Amino acid sequence: MSRARLRDLGVTTGTLPTGAWNAITDVPGVRVGYSTLVHDQPAIVRTGVTAIWPRGPELWTDAVFAGIHSFNGNGEMTGWAWIAEQGMLASPICITNTHCVGVVRDAVCAYAVRARVPMPWLLPVVAETYDGWLSDAGTFPITTAHAFAALDGAASGPIAEGNVGGGTGMICHEFKGGTGTASRVAQVAGDAYTVGALVQANYGARELLRVDGVPVGREIGLDVVPSHRDAPRDSGSIIVVLATDAPLLPIQCQRLARRATTGLAWVGGVGFNGSGDIFLAFATGNHVPHGEAITTLRMLSADNMNPLFQAAAEATEEAILNALTAAETMVGRQSRTAHALPLDLLTATMRRYRPAP
Amino acid sequence: MSRARLRDLGVTTGTLPTGAWNAITDVPGVRVGYSTLVHDQPAIVRTGVTAIWPRGPELWTDAVFAGIHSFNGNGEMTGWAWIAEQGMLASPICITNTHCVGVVRDAVCAYAVRARVPMPWLLPVVAETYDGWLSDAGTFPITTAHAFAALDGAASGPIAEGNVGGGTGMICHEFKGGTGTASRVAQVAGDAYTVGALVQANYGARELLRVDGVPVGREIGLDVVPSHRDAPRDSGSIIVVLATDAPLLPIQCQRLARRATTGLAWVGGVGFNGSGDIFLAFATGNHVPHGEAITTLRMLSADNMNPLFQAAAEATEEAILNALTAAETMVGRQSRTAHALPLDLLTATMRRYRPAP
Amino acid sequence: MSRARLRDLGVTTGTLPTGAWNAITDVPGVRVGYSTLVHDQPAIVRTGVTAIWPRGPELWTDAVFAGIHSFNGNGEMTGWAWIAEQGMLASPICITNTHCVGVVRDAVCAYAVRARVPMPWLLPVVAETYDGWLSDAGTFPITTAHAFAALDGAASGPIAEGNVGGGTGMICHEFKGGTGTASRVAQVAGDAYTVGALVQANYGARELLRVDGVPVGREIGLDVVPSHRDAPRDSGSIIVVLATDAPLLPIQCQRLARRATTGLAWVGGVGFNGSGDIFLAFATGNHVPHGEAITTLRMLSADNMNPLFQAAAEATEEAILNALTAAETMVGRQSRTAHALPLDLLTATMRRYRPAP
Amino acid sequence: MSRARLRDLGVTTGTLPTGAWNAITDVPGVRVGYSTLVHDQPAIVRTGVTAIWPRGPELWTDAVFAGIHSFNGNGEMTGWAWIAEQGMLASPICITNTHCVGVVRDAVCAYAVRARVPMPWLLPVVAETYDGWLSDAGTFPITTAHAFAALDGAASGPIAEGNVGGGTGMICHEFKGGTGTASRVAQVAGDAYTVGALVQANYGARELLRVDGVPVGREIGLDVVPSHRDAPRDSGSIIVVLATDAPLLPIQCQRLARRATTGLAWVGGVGFNGSGDIFLAFATGNHVPHGEAITTLRMLSADNMNPLFQAAAEATEEAILNALTAAETMVGRQSRTAHALPLDLLTATMRRYRPAP
């Protein structure tokens, strides 16, 4: 069966409407690019790089506001201290595998040098999840060129999901995981704001997986679709990047990032010990041009945050589910197989749990 | 229909077994006491104090380790800075209404003075949720004597739920809320540890309420059971106190506290802006006697935290649901009515969402 | 010898100019009031309440931005979670003794109820330091009326220092301590902004005391002016409140608050274990009217923060020193005496450390 | 004049005794190694890598406890989220230049792969300060081999200071800066514990520099020794690594790290906006062997932390001053010169501020 997005299967979660592409790129200006490495020689590699531009190349000198939340910090997100201190983000975000965070991080610096960005230094944001069960991570397969390709290839519009970019070798709830995205449009005080999520989903136990509350993981158990047996179940992670065009302050971006926890919980993530569950939210609704002494800003009132909070939770939930429904079964090193979530079993399970008439 | 606990209705959530009483008091040494004020003269008051002793009176000089997480900090928990700094808790925890945090906080100091505790000063932990929709909060009805009574009356064993103690005047998912409790027993490295939760549940929107994934709030909508219409839906809060007998360090208590977010999400809490969603976890598995220069401790390894994390999430979830199923319809000031969750509709809804054969 | 402010003694610290009154009240709109309790019957009491209004009574519905830093959290500052979450402050700040934080905290709520503030609830900010060495703290001497008096009596202009308000019974570097204030004017991008500090200084070891780098505490040792011998030296605290009229965001207020650490270090504070060294900074340069959906703000750029950082450090340093030079010798319970810093010895010491020609 | 350590010049700061080498290596088991790159072809490079092993190679499976504090987060320290979450450190710490954090970070992973460390993944701690004023940072000169060399070359005993390792191209208080170290021995409850500091000092304004309280920076002004004129004065940073053999918990390591702020303040650092002032403390007094379900630990009581706090502040202060007195004048790219602090002027200034008889 070919892969699909959750909504294409007739399954809807949440209550808010989606954006045009039901993707993080529904937030105007946000662009996403990938480098995907799937090869068996000289080593078996299933990995990649995902690049997210919060706005166009003007980003280097026109920061967005941002905030981070670590639900379970067994992971890496470089640039952490800077965002915690300043609440600003002035470089693209990348996500890759655990061993290659460094090369991608320096590559963003090199990209800026090449682009003659007028900043003497940068503190790029690069996060990771671990793909060493399928991919020979010890070969450090990512290069600067892969990072550049992801950065250069970034585009708006619909984006690929599943085994793509940094999400290539991921495993989620003991099914094949990967990259997923979704969005919501929230009505706030007479205006419509979009909240988009992109996740690199690599966490979770089978029996905890829920889809719109239905215990799909219990119903499609390890006897039906085998798990990756020999790895500790908790050696995963999930990175969530939330984008919005609402005019939020840094402290409000932190609040938004925290709501990814809710969406993650709805799917069945409890933040296992070995998991790096780190969430970043940025808001493009304000401009912070470099060199301006006093910047005029707009702030959405605290009382109006609730629709955005719900949008963030819903977009995170659906982005994870899209990663699961899009990712295809993958065979990796040592002939290990990560099985995709069977879509026919998923829809059948959803039907069974529909209310009896 | 008389009120009940969730499990008495045949509804089970989560997978781990409960403790003997399915209560926070399943953690050995933990005691809970209440003062409940329900009177109409001289003012209409629906409020109270809940007191939780992490261990016996030796607590004053034999601290437990503790950690706090604020999912949404629109609330008060005194003693915050001290617990964040030291990771220790050496006084009982109280929960009351928003306007009376102070009197209860000083009352804990006075209680210690009366008990001739050999500490020159204390930084008590007192938290709150707001009951001003039903209760005339502006009359500041709680006194030192009410706090003393809750502290003095604390006991182990089964404990009251619903309209009791600090939970008396609460509203949750637009039904009558209140105090609830639950527990789980987790097997960790050959030992059994208990995680108990006590919540004061006063948050949430009707349509987000879920029971074991079933959208109960959508099914028992505002047309079926009216809400409290004139108050902003987000003017609530939830305090979660987690207890465990596992030998955790302060930093591990912080991690445990963070998992209350997951349990809250499963019931449908997204941390509305006006909500003080503040979680405290303490661990009695170590003793920290005052005056000892070097203390010997035991630490459960990080790799063994997962069962506790799941236990914390499950206990929080069920404690909230127990608050809802235990709380009775209450009429308060201005003849306002907070309606209890109808148990017959709840069980009927749960049956409808059971899988078709 | 009568008491004085540091500059009146010919001693200057730092490099930036002061405001008109060299006080926190140099920040336009900031008002300070005190209640001071010094009596021997029915108990020996040396305590009080300090109230700080960030702006006029419009504060209740026109918040200032604020941020907190805890250098050593062995103390209490209520309202912590709310400020950490929202970065806003919409009620006056009070400082009192440790045992009476609660009554003052609830009194601020009662004050708002009396003033018919249109907010259903409040999360007031009340901090404390411990005065139990001189004052019979176990009698809980502060009442709601004392808090009201401090709030009602608040005024702009020069303010009292030393044994006044919450600072009445304080001890600092083993001399008599108390309340102190100072201010600095910083030139930033063509504009002048004021940073004012008010401290309640109750911390520190004699031998660490420095004035403009001169080791005054070593020179005026315990053999010259006795200490309070029987109390642990670390049973103190310092609360620092920083005010500025610069247009800062919440995250920038947090940064400013952190710089109180620097000023404290310059005087000789290292954050002893028993000390509650908690710092709050607020910025009046923006208005956040309640009920506004979108608020327009101004933000000083990060690159322009340095003069404010230095101003915060300098104002904190001088405020502590003003507390020391203003506070008079006090006899308290059990005939204990806290000796004032001898001003003649101070000036003589400063002269001795002036550079040789 | 040849360079020296501060104490060799007859200048002493603080009151606690030093360890045998007055270096971070006084903490048993701690080893330090450097790679230093000073060459003019193919590009003018003044940079390097500093490696710190908290204990021997057993570190990979026998973690130390650790904690981080960011006084001003305009810098990078990878591994942040993991240390904040777990409080453990199980890999060597490296410090390098800003653009090369990534390559060094991945190199630590590669080093572990080469050493067949039985961990599937690592989250290494690599920090940085910016050397682009003297060094052509845009050439990304550091390679994996340089990191390996620093890691392999680590040794106990006296260690090099000044223009060495990651500190090679640093500038501090507008003099030539670099790497510095110092230590203190604190008597605590009948035991002696060592606290050692290693700094990479690259921050600060000339006029704020103080040595034991003496305003050396004002006395040796820009007219006497020129500054690096064309760079913004705040484009620096300081990384402080604190080590102790005391048996501290993670939360206590965080407390210790915070005291680096005090030592930094004593020298004249106020945390300029552009500065990454990030401090890490680790404690070797406990062992946390991987794979152990329950670990027995010892904890120094909170009441006994003060000597360690003072030791941390003093060691940080002297380590910075040692960096200044050890670093030699350096000429870098574009023929720029960073002038060393003149030792004769320093000692003459110190004499002038000695008390008059």
PDB file of N, CA and C in Angstrom, chain B residues 60-111:
ATOM      1  N   TRP B  60      10.500  17.733  59.642  1.00  0.00           N
ATOM      2  CA  TRP B  60      11.109  19.045  59.923  1.00  0.00           C
ATOM      3  C   TRP B  60      12.636  18.976  59.964  1.00  0.00           C
ATOM      4  N   THR B  61      13.158  17.834  60.367  1.00  0.00           N
ATOM      5  CA  THR B  61      14.621  17.706  60.446  1.00  0.00           C
ATOM      6  C   THR B  61      15.133  16.533  59.609  1.00  0.00           C
ATOM      7  N   ASP B  62      14.282  15.982  58.767  1.00  0.00           N
ATOM      8  CA  ASP B  62      14.700  14.879  57.897  1.00  0.00           C
ATOM      9  C   ASP B  62      14.015  15.094  56.551  1.00  0.00           C
ATOM     10  N   ALA B  63      14.649  15.896  55.742  1.00  0.00           N
ATOM     11  CA  ALA B  63      14.033  16.352  54.493  1.00  0.00           C
ATOM     12  C   ALA B  63      13.855  15.217  53.498  1.00  0.00           C
ATOM     13  N   VAL B  64      12.890  15.395  52.603  1.00  0.00           N
ATOM     14  CA  VAL B  64      12.800  14.589  51.393  1.00  0.00           C
ATOM     15  C   VAL B  64      13.372  15.409  50.240  1.00  0.00           C
ATOM     16  N   PHE B  65      13.770  14.734  49.186  1.00  0.00           N
ATOM     17  CA  PHE B  65      14.172  15.446  47.972  1.00  0.00           C
ATOM     18  C   PHE B  65      12.928  15.818  47.172  1.00  0.00           C
ATOM     19  N   ALA B  66      13.017  16.896  46.421  1.00  0.00           N
ATOM     20  CA  ALA B  66      11.848  17.387  45.694  1.00  0.00           C
ATOM     21  C   ALA B  66      12.278  18.183  44.475  1.00  0.00           C
ATOM     22  N   GLY B  67      11.353  18.313  43.548  1.00  0.00           N
ATOM     23  CA  GLY B  67      11.571  19.123  42.353  1.00  0.00           C
ATOM     24  C   GLY B  67      10.248  19.640  41.831  1.00  0.00           C
ATOM     25  N   ILE B  68      10.293  20.760  41.125  1.00  0.00           N
ATOM     26  CA  ILE B  68       9.086  21.443  40.655  1.00  0.00           C
ATOM     27  C   ILE B  68       9.154  21.608  39.142  1.00  0.00           C
ATOM     28  N   HIS B  69       8.001  21.547  38.508  1.00  0.00           N
ATOM     29  CA  HIS B  69       7.901  21.973  37.111  1.00  0.00           C
ATOM     30  C   HIS B  69       6.674  22.843  36.951  1.00  0.00           C
ATOM     31  N   SER B  70       6.838  23.939  36.278  1.00  0.00           N
ATOM     32  CA  SER B  70       5.705  24.795  35.943  1.00  0.00           C
ATOM     33  C   SER B  70       5.399  24.633  34.471  1.00  0.00           C
ATOM     34  N   PHE B  71       4.285  23.994  34.180  1.00  0.00           N
ATOM     35  CA  PHE B  71       3.879  23.861  32.779  1.00  0.00           C
ATOM     36  C   PHE B  71       3.267  25.176  32.312  1.00  0.00           C
ATOM     37  N   ASN B  72       2.495  25.794  33.174  1.00  0.00           N
ATOM     38  CA  ASN B  72       1.998  27.142  32.885  1.00  0.00           C
ATOM     39  C   ASN B  72       1.887  27.880  34.212  1.00  0.00           C
ATOM     40  N   GLY B  73       2.709  28.900  34.367  1.00  0.00           N
ATOM     41  CA  GLY B  73       2.947  29.449  35.694  1.00  0.00           C
ATOM     42  C   GLY B  73       1.981  30.512  36.150  1.00  0.00           C
ATOM     43  N   ASN B  74       0.764  30.472  35.691  1.00  0.00           N
ATOM     44  CA  ASN B  74      -0.194  31.468  36.137  1.00  0.00           C
ATOM     45  C   ASN B  74      -0.803  31.035  37.463  1.00  0.00           C
ATOM     46  N   GLY B  75       0.044  30.818  38.426  1.00  0.00           N
ATOM     47  CA  GLY B  75      -0.388  30.362  39.733  1.00  0.00           C
ATOM     48  C   GLY B  75       0.712  30.603  40.740  1.00  0.00           C
ATOM     49  N   GLU B  76       0.465  30.199  41.944  1.00  0.00           N
ATOM     50  CA  GLU B  76       1.427  30.424  43.022  1.00  0.00           C
ATOM     51  C   GLU B  76       1.811  29.095  43.641  1.00  0.00           C
ATOM     52  N   MET B  77       3.082  28.923  43.862  1.00  0.00           N
ATOM     53  CA  MET B  77       3.564  27.874  44.740  1.00  0.00           C
ATOM     54  C   MET B  77       4.718  28.486  45.524  1.00  0.00           C
ATOM     55  N   THR B  78       4.461  28.821  46.768  1.00  0.00           N
ATOM     56  CA  THR B  78       5.536  29.400  47.573  1.00  0.00           C
ATOM     57  C   THR B  78       6.592  28.329  47.843  1.00  0.00           C
ATOM     58  N   GLY B  79       7.764  28.767  48.236  1.00  0.00           N
ATOM     59  CA  GLY B  79       8.858  27.838  48.486  1.00  0.00           C
ATOM     60  C   GLY B  79       9.608  27.431  47.219  1.00  0.00           C
ATOM     61  N   TRP B  80       9.175  27.996  46.115  1.00  0.00           N
ATOM     62  CA  TRP B  80       9.716  27.640  44.794  1.00  0.00           C
ATOM     63  C   TRP B  80      11.243  27.810  44.732  1.00  0.00           C
ATOM     64  N   ALA B  81      11.708  28.988  45.113  1.00  0.00           N
ATOM     65  CA  ALA B  81      13.133  29.287  44.955  1.00  0.00           C
ATOM     66  C   ALA B  81      13.990  28.337  45.787  1.00  0.00           C
ATOM     67  N   TRP B  82      13.528  28.019  46.964  1.00  0.00           N
ATOM     68  CA  TRP B  82      14.253  27.127  47.855  1.00  0.00           C
ATOM     69  C   TRP B  82      14.338  25.718  47.278  1.00  0.00           C
ATOM     70  N   ILE B  83      13.232  25.215  46.747  1.00  0.00           N
ATOM     71  CA  ILE B  83      13.254  23.866  46.177  1.00  0.00           C
ATOM     72  C   ILE B  83      14.095  23.840  44.902  1.00  0.00           C
ATOM     73  N   ALA B  84      13.998  24.902  44.114  1.00  0.00           N
ATOM     74  CA  ALA B  84      14.835  24.962  42.909  1.00  0.00           C
ATOM     75  C   ALA B  84      16.318  24.984  43.279  1.00  0.00           C
ATOM     76  N   GLU B  85      16.643  25.606  44.386  1.00  0.00           N
ATOM     77  CA  GLU B  85      18.043  25.755  44.800  1.00  0.00           C
ATOM     78  C   GLU B  85      18.583  24.505  45.471  1.00  0.00           C
ATOM     79  N   GLN B  86      17.801  23.973  46.385  1.00  0.00           N
ATOM     80  CA  GLN B  86      18.327  22.917  47.243  1.00  0.00           C
ATOM     81  C   GLN B  86      17.785  21.533  46.879  1.00  0.00           C
ATOM     82  N   GLY B  87      16.642  21.507  46.230  1.00  0.00           N
ATOM     83  CA  GLY B  87      16.047  20.211  45.920  1.00  0.00           C
ATOM     84  C   GLY B  87      15.541  19.473  47.136  1.00  0.00           C
ATOM     85  N   MET B  88      15.305  20.198  48.214  1.00  0.00           N
ATOM     86  CA  MET B  88      14.837  19.566  49.447  1.00  0.00           C
ATOM     87  C   MET B  88      13.518  20.168  49.895  1.00  0.00           C
ATOM     88  N   LEU B  89      12.786  19.370  50.655  1.00  0.00           N
ATOM     89  CA  LEU B  89      11.502  19.793  51.200  1.00  0.00           C
ATOM     90  C   LEU B  89      11.468  19.295  52.633  1.00  0.00           C
ATOM     91  N   ALA B  90      11.306  20.212  53.582  1.00  0.00           N
ATOM     92  CA  ALA B  90      11.346  19.850  54.991  1.00  0.00           C
ATOM     93  C   ALA B  90      10.152  20.406  55.748  1.00  0.00           C
ATOM     94  N   SER B  91       9.046  20.573  55.032  1.00  0.00           N
ATOM     95  CA  SER B  91       7.814  21.014  55.692  1.00  0.00           C
ATOM     96  C   SER B  91       6.640  20.467  54.889  1.00  0.00           C
ATOM     97  N   PRO B  92       5.458  20.373  55.516  1.00  0.00           N
ATOM     98  CA  PRO B  92       4.302  19.851  54.785  1.00  0.00           C
ATOM     99  C   PRO B  92       3.878  20.804  53.675  1.00  0.00           C
ATOM    100  N   ILE B  93       3.255  20.250  52.670  1.00  0.00           N
ATOM    101  CA  ILE B  93       2.738  20.992  51.512  1.00  0.00           C
ATOM    102  C   ILE B  93       1.266  21.301  51.759  1.00  0.00           C
ATOM    103  N   CYS B  94       0.857  22.514  51.480  1.00  0.00           N
ATOM    104  CA  CYS B  94      -0.571  22.835  51.557  1.00  0.00           C
ATOM    105  C   CYS B  94      -1.062  23.373  50.220  1.00  0.00           C
ATOM    106  N   ILE B  95      -2.353  23.146  49.966  1.00  0.00           N
ATOM    107  CA  ILE B  95      -3.013  23.700  48.781  1.00  0.00           C
ATOM    108  C   ILE B  95      -4.324  24.325  49.238  1.00  0.00           C
ATOM    109  N   THR B  96      -4.579  25.532  48.764  1.00  0.00           N
ATOM    110  CA  THR B  96      -5.787  26.245  49.182  1.00  0.00           C
ATOM    111  C   THR B  96      -6.275  27.108  48.032  1.00  0.00           C
ATOM    112  N   ASN B  97      -7.074  28.136  48.338  1.00  0.00           N
ATOM    113  CA  ASN B  97      -7.526  29.025  47.270  1.00  0.00           C
ATOM    114  C   ASN B  97      -6.542  30.185  47.083  1.00  0.00           C
ATOM    115  N   THR B  98      -6.671  30.874  45.974  1.00  0.00           N
ATOM    116  CA  THR B  98      -5.669  31.843  45.548  1.00  0.00           C
ATOM    117  C   THR B  98      -5.444  32.966  46.553  1.00  0.00           C
ATOM    118  N   HIS B  99      -6.528  33.493  47.079  1.00  0.00           N
ATOM    119  CA  HIS B  99      -6.416  34.647  47.961  1.00  0.00           C
ATOM    120  C   HIS B  99      -5.850  34.286  49.336  1.00  0.00           C
ATOM    121  N   CYS B 100      -5.837  33.017  49.680  1.00  0.00           N
ATOM    122  CA  CYS B 100      -5.468  32.610  51.038  1.00  0.00           C
ATOM    123  C   CYS B 100      -4.145  31.858  51.106  1.00  0.00           C
ATOM    124  N   VAL B 101      -3.365  31.928  50.052  1.00  0.00           N
ATOM    125  CA  VAL B 101      -2.045  31.290  50.075  1.00  0.00           C
ATOM    126  C   VAL B 101      -1.208  31.831  51.236  1.00  0.00           C
ATOM    127  N   GLY B 102      -1.291  33.118  51.450  1.00  0.00           N
ATOM    128  CA  GLY B 102      -0.428  33.739  52.453  1.00  0.00           C
ATOM    129  C   GLY B 102      -0.716  33.270  53.854  1.00  0.00           C
ATOM    130  N   VAL B 103      -1.962  33.286  54.229  1.00  0.00           N
ATOM    131  CA  VAL B 103      -2.299  32.913  55.607  1.00  0.00           C
ATOM    132  C   VAL B 103      -1.913  31.459  55.872  1.00  0.00           C
ATOM    133  N   VAL B 104      -2.095  30.628  54.873  1.00  0.00           N
ATOM    134  CA  VAL B 104      -1.736  29.221  55.051  1.00  0.00           C
ATOM    135  C   VAL B 104      -0.213  29.071  55.109  1.00  0.00           C
ATOM    136  N   ARG B 105       0.468  29.844  54.302  1.00  0.00           N
ATOM    137  CA  ARG B 105       1.934  29.793  54.285  1.00  0.00           C
ATOM    138  C   ARG B 105       2.497  30.199  55.652  1.00  0.00           C
ATOM    139  N   ASP B 106       2.036  31.307  56.195  1.00  0.00           N
ATOM    140  CA  ASP B 106       2.516  31.720  57.513  1.00  0.00           C
ATOM    141  C   ASP B 106       2.072  30.728  58.587  1.00  0.00           C
ATOM    142  N   ALA B 107       0.891  30.117  58.368  1.00  0.00           N
ATOM    143  CA  ALA B 107       0.398  29.148  59.351  1.00  0.00           C
ATOM    144  C   ALA B 107       1.345  27.956  59.468  1.00  0.00           C
ATOM    145  N   VAL B 108       1.941  27.545  58.371  1.00  0.00           N
ATOM    146  CA  VAL B 108       2.909  26.448  58.444  1.00  0.00           C
ATOM    147  C   VAL B 108       4.103  26.879  59.295  1.00  0.00           C
ATOM    148  N   CYS B 109       4.537  28.116  59.142  1.00  0.00           N
ATOM    149  CA  CYS B 109       5.604  28.633  60.022  1.00  0.00           C
ATOM    150  C   CYS B 109       5.144  28.587  61.478  1.00  0.00           C
ATOM    151  N   ALA B 110       3.941  29.062  61.720  1.00  0.00           N
ATOM    152  CA  ALA B 110       3.436  29.105  63.096  1.00  0.00           C
ATOM    153  C   ALA B 110       3.288  27.700  63.664  1.00  0.00           C
ATOM    154  N   TYR B 111       2.887  26.776  62.828  1.00  0.00           N
ATOM    155  CA  TYR B 111       2.758  25.384  63.242  1.00  0.00           C
ATOM    156  C   TYR B 111       4.118  24.849  63.698  1.00  0.00           C
TER     157      TYR B 111
END
